[in-house]
mmCIF file of C-alpha atoms in Angstrom:
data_model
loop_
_atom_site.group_PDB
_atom_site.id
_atom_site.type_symbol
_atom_site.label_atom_id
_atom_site.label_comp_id
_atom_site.label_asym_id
_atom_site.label_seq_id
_atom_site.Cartn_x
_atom_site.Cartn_y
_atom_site.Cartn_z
ATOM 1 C CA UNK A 16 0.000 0.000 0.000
ATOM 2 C CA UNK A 17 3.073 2.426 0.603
ATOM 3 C CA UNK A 18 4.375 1.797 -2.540
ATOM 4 C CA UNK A 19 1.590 2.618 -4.294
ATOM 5 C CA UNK A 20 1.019 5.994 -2.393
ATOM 6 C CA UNK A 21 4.626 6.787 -3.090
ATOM 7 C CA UNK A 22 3.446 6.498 -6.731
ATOM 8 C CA UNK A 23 0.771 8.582 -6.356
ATOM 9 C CA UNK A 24 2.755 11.248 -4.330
ATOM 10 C CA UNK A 25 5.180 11.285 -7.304
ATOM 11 C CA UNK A 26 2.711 12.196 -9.708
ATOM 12 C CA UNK A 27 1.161 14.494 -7.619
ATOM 13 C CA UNK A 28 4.137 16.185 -7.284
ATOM 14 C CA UNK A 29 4.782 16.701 -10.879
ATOM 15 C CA UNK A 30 0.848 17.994 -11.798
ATOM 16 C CA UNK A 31 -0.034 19.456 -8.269
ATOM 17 C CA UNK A 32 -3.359 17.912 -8.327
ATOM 18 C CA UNK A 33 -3.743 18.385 -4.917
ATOM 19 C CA UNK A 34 -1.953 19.535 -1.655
ATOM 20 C CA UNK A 35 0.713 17.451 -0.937
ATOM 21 C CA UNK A 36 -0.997 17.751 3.066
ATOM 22 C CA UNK A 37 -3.491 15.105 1.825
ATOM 23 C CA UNK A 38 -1.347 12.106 1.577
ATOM 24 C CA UNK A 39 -0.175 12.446 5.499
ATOM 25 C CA UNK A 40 -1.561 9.638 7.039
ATOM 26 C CA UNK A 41 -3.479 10.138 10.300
ATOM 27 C CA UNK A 42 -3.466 6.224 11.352
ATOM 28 C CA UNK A 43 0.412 6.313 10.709
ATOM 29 C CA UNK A 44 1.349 9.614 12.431
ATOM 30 C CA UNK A 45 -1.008 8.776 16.143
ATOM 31 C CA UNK A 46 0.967 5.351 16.052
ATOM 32 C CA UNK A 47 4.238 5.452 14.845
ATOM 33 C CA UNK A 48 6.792 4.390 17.186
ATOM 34 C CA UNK A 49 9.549 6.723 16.461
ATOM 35 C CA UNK A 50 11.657 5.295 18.813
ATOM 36 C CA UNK A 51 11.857 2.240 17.463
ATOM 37 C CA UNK A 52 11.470 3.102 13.885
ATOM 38 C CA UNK A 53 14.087 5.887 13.004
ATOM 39 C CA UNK A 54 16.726 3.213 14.485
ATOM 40 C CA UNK A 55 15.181 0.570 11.487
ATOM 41 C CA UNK A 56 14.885 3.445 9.240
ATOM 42 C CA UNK A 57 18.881 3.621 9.395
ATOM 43 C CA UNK A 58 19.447 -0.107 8.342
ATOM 44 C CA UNK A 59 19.396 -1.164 5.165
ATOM 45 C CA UNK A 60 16.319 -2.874 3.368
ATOM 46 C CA UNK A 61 14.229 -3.061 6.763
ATOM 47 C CA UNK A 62 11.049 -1.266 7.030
ATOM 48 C CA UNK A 63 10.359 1.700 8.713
ATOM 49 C CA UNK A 64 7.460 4.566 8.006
ATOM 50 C CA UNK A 65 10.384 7.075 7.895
ATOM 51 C CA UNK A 66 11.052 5.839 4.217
ATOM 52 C CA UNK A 67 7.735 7.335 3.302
ATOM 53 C CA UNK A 68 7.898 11.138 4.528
ATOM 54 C CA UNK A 69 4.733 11.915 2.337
ATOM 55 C CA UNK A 70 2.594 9.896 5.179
ATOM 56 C CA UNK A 71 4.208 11.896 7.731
ATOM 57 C CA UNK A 72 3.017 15.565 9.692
ATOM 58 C CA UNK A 73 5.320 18.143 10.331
ATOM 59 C CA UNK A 74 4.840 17.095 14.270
ATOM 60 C CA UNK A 75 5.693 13.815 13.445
ATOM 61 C CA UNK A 76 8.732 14.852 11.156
ATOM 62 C CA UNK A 77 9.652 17.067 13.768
ATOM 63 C CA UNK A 78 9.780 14.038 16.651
ATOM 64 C CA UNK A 79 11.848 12.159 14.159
ATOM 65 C CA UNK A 80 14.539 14.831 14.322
ATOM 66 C CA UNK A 81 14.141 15.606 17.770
ATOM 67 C CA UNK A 82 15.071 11.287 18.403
ATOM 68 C CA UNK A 83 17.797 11.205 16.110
ATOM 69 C CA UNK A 84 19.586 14.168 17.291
ATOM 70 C CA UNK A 85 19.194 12.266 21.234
ATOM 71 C CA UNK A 86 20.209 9.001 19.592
ATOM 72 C CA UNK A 87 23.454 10.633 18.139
ATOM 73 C CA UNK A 88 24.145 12.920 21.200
ATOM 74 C CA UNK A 89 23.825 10.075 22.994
ATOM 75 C CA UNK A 90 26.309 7.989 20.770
ATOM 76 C CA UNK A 91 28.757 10.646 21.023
ATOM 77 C CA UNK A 92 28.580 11.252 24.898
ATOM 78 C CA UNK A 93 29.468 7.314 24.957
ATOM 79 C CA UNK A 94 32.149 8.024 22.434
ATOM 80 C CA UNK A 95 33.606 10.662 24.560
ATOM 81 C CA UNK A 96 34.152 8.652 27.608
ATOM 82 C CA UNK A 97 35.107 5.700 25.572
ATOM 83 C CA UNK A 98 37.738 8.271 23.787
ATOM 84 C CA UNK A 99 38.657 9.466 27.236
ATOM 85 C CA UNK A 100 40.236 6.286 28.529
ATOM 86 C CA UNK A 101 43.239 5.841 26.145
ATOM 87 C CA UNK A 102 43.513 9.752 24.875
ATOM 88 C CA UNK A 103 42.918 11.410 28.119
ATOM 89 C CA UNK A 104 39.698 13.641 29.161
ATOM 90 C CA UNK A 105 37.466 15.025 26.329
ATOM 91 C CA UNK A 106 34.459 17.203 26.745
ATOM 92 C CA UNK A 107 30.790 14.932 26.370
ATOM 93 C CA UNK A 108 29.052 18.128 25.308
ATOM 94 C CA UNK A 109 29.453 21.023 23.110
ATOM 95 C CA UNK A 110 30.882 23.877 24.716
ATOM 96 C CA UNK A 111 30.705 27.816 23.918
ATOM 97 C CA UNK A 112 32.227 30.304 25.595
ATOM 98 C CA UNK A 113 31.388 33.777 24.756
ATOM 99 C CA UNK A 114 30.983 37.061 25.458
ATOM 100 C CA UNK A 115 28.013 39.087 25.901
ATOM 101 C CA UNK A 116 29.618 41.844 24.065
ATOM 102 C CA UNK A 117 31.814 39.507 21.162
ATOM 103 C CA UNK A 118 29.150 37.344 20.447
ATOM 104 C CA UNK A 119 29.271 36.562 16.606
ATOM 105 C CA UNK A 120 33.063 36.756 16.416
ATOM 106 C CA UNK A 121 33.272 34.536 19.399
ATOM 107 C CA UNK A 122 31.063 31.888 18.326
ATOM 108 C CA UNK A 123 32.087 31.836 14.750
ATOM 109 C CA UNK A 124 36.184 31.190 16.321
ATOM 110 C CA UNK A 125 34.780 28.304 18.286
ATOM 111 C CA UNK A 126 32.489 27.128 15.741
ATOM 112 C CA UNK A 127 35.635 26.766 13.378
ATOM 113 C CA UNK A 128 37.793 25.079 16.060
ATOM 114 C CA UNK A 129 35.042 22.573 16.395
ATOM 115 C CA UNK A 130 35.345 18.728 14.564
ATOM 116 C CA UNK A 131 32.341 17.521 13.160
ATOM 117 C CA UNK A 132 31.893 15.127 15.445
ATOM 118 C CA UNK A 133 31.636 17.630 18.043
ATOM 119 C CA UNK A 134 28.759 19.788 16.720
ATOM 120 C CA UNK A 135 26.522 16.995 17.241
ATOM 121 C CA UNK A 136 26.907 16.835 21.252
ATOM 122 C CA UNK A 137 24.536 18.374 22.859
ATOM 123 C CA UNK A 138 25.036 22.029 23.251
ATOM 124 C CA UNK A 139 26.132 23.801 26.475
ATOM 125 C CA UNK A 140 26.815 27.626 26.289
ATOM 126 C CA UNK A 141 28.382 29.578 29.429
ATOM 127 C CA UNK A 142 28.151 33.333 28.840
ATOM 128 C CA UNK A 143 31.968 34.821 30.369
ATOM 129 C CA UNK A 144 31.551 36.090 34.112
ATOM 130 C CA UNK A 145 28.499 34.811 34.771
ATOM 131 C CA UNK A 146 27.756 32.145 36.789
ATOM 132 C CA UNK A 147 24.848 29.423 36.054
ATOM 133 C CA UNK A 148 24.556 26.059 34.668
ATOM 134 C CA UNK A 149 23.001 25.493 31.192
ATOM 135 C CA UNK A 150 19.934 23.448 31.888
ATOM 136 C CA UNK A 151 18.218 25.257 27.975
ATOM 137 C CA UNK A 152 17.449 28.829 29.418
ATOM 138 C CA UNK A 153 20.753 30.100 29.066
ATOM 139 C CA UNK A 154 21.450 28.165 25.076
ATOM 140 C CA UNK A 155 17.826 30.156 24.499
ATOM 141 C CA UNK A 156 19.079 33.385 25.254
ATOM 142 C CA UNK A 157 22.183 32.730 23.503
ATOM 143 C CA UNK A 158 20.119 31.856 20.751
ATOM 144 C CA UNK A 159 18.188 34.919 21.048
ATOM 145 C CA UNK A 160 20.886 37.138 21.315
ATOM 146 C CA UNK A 161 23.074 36.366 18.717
ATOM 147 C CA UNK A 162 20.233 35.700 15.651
ATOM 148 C CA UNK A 163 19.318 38.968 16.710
ATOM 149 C CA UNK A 164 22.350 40.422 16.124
ATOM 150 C CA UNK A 165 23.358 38.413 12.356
ATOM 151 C CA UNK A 166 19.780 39.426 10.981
ATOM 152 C CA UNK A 167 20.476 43.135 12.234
ATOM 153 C CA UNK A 168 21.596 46.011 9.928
ATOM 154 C CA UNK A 169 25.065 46.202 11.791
ATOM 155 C CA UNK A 170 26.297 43.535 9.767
ATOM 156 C CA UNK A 171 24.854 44.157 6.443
ATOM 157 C CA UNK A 172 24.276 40.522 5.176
ATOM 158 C CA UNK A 173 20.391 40.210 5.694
ATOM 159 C CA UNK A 174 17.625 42.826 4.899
ATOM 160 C CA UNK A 175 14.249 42.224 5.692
ATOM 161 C CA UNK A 176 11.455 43.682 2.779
ATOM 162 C CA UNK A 177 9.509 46.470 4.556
ATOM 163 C CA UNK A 178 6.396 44.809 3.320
ATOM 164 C CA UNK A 179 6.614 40.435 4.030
ATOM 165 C CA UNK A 180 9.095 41.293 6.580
ATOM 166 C CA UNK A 181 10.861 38.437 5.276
ATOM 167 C CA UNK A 182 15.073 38.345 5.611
ATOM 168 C CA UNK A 183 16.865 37.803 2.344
ATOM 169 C CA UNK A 184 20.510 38.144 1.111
ATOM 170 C CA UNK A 185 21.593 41.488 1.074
ATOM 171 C CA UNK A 186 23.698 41.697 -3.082
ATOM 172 C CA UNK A 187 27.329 42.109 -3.032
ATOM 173 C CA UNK A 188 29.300 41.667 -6.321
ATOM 174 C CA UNK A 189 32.306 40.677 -3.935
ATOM 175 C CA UNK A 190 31.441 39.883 -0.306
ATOM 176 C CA UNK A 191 34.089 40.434 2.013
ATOM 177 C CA UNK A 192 35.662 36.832 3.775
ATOM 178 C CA UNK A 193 34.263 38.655 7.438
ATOM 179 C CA UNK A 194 30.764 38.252 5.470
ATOM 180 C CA UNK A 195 31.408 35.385 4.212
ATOM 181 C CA UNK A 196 32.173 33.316 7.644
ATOM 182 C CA UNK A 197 29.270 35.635 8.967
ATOM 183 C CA UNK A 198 27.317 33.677 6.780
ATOM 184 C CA UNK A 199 28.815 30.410 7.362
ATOM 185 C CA UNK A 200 28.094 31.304 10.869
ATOM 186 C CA UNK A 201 24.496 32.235 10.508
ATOM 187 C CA UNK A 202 23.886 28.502 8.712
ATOM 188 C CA UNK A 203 25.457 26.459 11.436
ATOM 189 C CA UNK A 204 23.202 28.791 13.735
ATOM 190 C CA UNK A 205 20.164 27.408 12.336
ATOM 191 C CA UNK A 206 21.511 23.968 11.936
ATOM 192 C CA UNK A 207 22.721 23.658 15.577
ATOM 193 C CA UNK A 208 18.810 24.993 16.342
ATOM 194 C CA UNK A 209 17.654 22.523 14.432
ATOM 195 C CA UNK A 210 19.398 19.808 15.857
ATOM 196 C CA UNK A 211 19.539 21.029 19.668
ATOM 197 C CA UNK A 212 15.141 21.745 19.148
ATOM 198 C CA UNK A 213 15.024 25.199 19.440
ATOM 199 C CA UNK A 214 12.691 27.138 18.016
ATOM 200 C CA UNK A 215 13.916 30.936 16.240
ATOM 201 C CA UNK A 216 12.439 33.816 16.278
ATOM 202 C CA UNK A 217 13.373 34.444 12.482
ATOM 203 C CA UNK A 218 11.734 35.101 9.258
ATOM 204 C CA UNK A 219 13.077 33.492 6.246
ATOM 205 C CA UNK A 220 10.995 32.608 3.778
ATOM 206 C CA UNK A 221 10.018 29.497 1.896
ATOM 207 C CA UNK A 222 12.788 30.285 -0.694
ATOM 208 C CA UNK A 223 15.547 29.729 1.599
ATOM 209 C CA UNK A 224 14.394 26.262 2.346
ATOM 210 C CA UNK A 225 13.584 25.514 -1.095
ATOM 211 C CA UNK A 226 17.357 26.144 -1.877
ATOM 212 C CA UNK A 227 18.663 24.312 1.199
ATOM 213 C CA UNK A 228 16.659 21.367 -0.075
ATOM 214 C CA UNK A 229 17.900 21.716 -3.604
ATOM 215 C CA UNK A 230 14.585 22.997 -4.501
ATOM 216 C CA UNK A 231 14.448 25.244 -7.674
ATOM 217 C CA UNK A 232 12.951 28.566 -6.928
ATOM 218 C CA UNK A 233 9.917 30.298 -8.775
ATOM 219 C CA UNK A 234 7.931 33.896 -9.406
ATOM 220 C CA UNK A 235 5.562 32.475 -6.790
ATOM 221 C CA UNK A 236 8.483 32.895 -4.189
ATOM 222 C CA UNK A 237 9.383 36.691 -5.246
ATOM 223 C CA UNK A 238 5.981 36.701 -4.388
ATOM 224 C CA UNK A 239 6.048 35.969 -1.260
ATOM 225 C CA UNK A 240 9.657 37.658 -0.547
ATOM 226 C CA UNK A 241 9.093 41.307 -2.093
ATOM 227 C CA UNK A 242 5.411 41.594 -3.364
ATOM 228 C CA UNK A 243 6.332 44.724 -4.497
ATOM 229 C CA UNK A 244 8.970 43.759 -7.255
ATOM 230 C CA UNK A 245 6.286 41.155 -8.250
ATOM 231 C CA UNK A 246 3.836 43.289 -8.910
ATOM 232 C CA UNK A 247 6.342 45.717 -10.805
ATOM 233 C CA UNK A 248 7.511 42.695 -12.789
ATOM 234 C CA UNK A 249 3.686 40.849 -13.573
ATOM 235 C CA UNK A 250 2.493 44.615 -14.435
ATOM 236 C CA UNK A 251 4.937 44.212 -17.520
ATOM 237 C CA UNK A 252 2.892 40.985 -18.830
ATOM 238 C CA UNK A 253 0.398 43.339 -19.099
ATOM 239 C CA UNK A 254 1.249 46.114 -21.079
ATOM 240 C CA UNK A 255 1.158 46.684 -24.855
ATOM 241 C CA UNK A 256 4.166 46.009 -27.725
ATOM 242 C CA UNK A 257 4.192 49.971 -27.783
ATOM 243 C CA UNK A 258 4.218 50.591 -23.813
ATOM 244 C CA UNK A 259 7.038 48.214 -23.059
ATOM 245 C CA UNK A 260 9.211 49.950 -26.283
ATOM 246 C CA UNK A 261 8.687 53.111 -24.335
ATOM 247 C CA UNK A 262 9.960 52.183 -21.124
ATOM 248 C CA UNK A 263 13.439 51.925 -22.629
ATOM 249 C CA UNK A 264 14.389 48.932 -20.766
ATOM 250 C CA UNK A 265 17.253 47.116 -21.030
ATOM 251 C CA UNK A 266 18.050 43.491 -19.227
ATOM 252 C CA UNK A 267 20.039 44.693 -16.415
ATOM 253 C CA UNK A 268 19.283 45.803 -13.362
ATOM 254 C CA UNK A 269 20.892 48.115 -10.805
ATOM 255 C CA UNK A 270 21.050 47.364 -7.089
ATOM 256 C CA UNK A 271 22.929 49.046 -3.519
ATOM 257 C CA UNK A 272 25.551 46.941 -2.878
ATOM 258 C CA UNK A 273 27.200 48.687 0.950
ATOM 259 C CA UNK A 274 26.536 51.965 -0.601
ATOM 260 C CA UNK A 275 27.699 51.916 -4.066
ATOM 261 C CA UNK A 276 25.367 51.654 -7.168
ATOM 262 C CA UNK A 277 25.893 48.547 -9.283
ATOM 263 C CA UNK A 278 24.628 47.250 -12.454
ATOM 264 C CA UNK A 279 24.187 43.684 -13.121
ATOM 265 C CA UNK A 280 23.606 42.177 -16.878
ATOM 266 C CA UNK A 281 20.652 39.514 -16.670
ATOM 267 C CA UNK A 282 21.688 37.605 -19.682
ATOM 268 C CA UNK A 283 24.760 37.629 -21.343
ATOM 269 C CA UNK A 284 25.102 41.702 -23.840
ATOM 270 C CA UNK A 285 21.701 42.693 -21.534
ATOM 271 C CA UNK A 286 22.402 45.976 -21.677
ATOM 272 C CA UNK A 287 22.426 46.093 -24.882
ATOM 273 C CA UNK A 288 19.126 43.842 -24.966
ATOM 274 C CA UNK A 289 15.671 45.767 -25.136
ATOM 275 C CA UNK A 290 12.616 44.565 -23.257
ATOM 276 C CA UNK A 291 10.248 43.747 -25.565
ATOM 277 C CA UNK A 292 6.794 42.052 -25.510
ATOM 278 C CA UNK A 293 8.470 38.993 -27.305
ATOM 279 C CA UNK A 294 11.589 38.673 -24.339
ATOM 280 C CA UNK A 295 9.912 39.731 -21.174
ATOM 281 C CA UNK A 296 9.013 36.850 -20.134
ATOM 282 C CA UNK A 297 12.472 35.850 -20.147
ATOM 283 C CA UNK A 298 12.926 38.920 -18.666
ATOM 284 C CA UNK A 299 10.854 38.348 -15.533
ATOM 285 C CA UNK A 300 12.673 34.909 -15.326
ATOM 286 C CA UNK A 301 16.208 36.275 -15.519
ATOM 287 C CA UNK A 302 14.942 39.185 -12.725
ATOM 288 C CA UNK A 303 13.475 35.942 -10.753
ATOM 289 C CA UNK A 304 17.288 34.401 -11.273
ATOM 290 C CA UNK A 305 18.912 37.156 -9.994
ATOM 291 C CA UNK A 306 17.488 38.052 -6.832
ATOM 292 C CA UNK A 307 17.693 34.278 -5.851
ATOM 293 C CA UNK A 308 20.493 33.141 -7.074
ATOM 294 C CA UNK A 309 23.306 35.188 -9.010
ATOM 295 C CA UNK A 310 22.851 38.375 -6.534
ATOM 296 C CA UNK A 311 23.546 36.162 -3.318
ATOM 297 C CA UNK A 312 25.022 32.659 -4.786
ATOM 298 C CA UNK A 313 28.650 33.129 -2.278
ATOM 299 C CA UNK A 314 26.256 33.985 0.111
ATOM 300 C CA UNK A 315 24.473 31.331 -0.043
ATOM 301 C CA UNK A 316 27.050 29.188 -0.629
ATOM 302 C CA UNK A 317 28.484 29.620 2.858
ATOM 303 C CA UNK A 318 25.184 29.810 4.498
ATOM 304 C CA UNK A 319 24.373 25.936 3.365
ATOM 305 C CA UNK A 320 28.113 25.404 4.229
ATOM 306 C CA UNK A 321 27.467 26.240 7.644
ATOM 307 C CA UNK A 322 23.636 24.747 7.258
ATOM 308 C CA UNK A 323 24.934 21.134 5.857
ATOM 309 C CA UNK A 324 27.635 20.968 8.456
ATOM 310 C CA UNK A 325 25.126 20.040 11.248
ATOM 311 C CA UNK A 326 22.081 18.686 9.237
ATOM 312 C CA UNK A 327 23.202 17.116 5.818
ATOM 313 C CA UNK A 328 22.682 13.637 7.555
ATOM 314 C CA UNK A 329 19.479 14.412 9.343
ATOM 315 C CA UNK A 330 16.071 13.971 8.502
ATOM 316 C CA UNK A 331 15.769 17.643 7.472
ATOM 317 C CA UNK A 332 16.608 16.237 3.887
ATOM 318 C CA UNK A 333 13.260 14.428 3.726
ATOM 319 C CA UNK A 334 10.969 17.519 4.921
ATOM 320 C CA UNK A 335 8.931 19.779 2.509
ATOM 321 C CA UNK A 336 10.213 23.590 2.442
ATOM 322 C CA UNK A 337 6.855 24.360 4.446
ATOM 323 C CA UNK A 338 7.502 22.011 6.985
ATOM 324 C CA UNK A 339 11.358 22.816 7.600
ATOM 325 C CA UNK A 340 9.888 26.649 8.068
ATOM 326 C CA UNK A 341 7.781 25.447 10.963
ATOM 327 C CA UNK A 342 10.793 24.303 12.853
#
């Protein structure tokens, strides 16, 4: 029976005949044992209801990830007493040390200093000069803190639209390597959030996650990301042969990058390309392009750097862009 829902939820997925929400399974999601079944889902040929994420709500997606980060926290704690007999005393959790004051460029120096293996202990911050054991209030605060401060204006790498209020990449023709492990940072941020349960207090939008999941990217997202621009950029489907020939527009497009006025070409000789009612579809598509991808694609780069460095292995692959919002 599976099988042949996984069928179905293929085609669906290609002609969007209806919401992908209608396939989750209520029988299988009030009596899953996820305890027992994301251990089977990690063997070879056994069966587990993991290997059919369509069937699955983002609660019960969300327990999955929630199990498997205690199962491998759990490993590695073992691991680190086990390591601690023949190569002397290692730390069972992961520690960060910072400064109320040096918060980013604190956590981003320990963050690099950090094996793998190490980001996926459970995480233990101590803020310097204060006294108090991390029992989850003081990782939420540190949480708290320093999201506020990546997403803010001081550091230039994030803007949120006036009008969704959704955060996207700020454009830089050459990001400096400060913005660069900034953004690095800001991706093992939400990964460690992720995999430690802790809900942000963040507004990305569905785009992001469509990237992170190798998701191609649409008009329906500018949509959502800068209504404005869409509405600038639909209004041109809807003027005449004559109208668009007046505008005098060429395919590029000029942005702020820190200050300074750039152009970018949208195609290859753009500005020497008119809009025209024959190109602008193409047009709107190349705009689309460069807001999500050519205007931010180092940026992003480092962001799913950081992102992939906690979470490549974990269920997160499996989720819907909607449902990895929600956590």
């Amino acid at each position: 029976v599976a099988q042949c829902l996984a069928l179905m939820n293929s085609y669906n997925n290609t002609h969007k005949l209806v919401p992908y929400s209608a396939f989750y399974n209520d029988a299988v999601n009030e009596h899953i044992d996820i305890k027992e079944d994301v251990p089977r889902f990690r063997i070879p040929e056994s069966l587990s209801f993991c290997s059919y994420p369509f069937l699955l709500s983002p609660t019960t997606k969300s327990e999955i990830i929630r199990v498997e980060s205690v199962i491998l926290m759990r490993t590695e704690l073992q691991d680190s007493f086990f390591r601690a007999m023949f190569s002397g005393v290692t730390c069972p959790y992961l520690v960060l040390e910072v400064r109320r004051d040096s918060l980013v460029r604190d956590t981003l120096y320990q963050l690099d200093l950090k094996l793998s293996q190490d980001l996926r202990k459970q995480l233990k911050v101590r803020f310097v000069g204060e006294e108090g054991v991390d029992e989850g209030g003081v990782q939420k605060e540190f949480f708290q803190l320093i999201v506020r401060d990546v997403f803010s204006s001081k550091y230039g790498i994030f803007k949120a639209n006036d009008e969704s209020q959704y955060h996207w990449f700020l454009p830089q023709a050459n990001p400096t390597s400060d913005a660069l492990e900034e953004m690095r940072l800001t991706g093992q941020l939400i990964g460690l959030a992720v995999y430690n349960a802790v809900i942000l207090d963040i507004h990305l939008p569905p785009a992001l996650y469509k990237k992170l999941l190798g998701i191609q990217v649409d008009r329906d997202d500018l949509r959502e990301v800068d209504p404005a621009l869409y509405h600038g950029l639909t209004q041109l489907l809807l003027l005449s042969a004559e109208e668009l020939e007046s505008l005098e527009r060429t395919f590029e497009v000029e942005y702020d990058d820190m200050g300074l006025l750039r152009s970018h070409e949208l195609i290859p000789n753009g500005a020497q390309t008119m809009l025209t009612a024959d190109n602008r579809e193409m047009f709107i598509d190349s705009y689309v392009d460069f807001v999500f991808n050519s205007s931010c694609a180092r940026q992003f780069a480092e962001f799913k750097a950081g992102f992939d460095r906690i979470c490549s292995m974990s269920y997160v692959r499996f989720m819907r862009p909607q449902e990895l919002e929600l956590l």
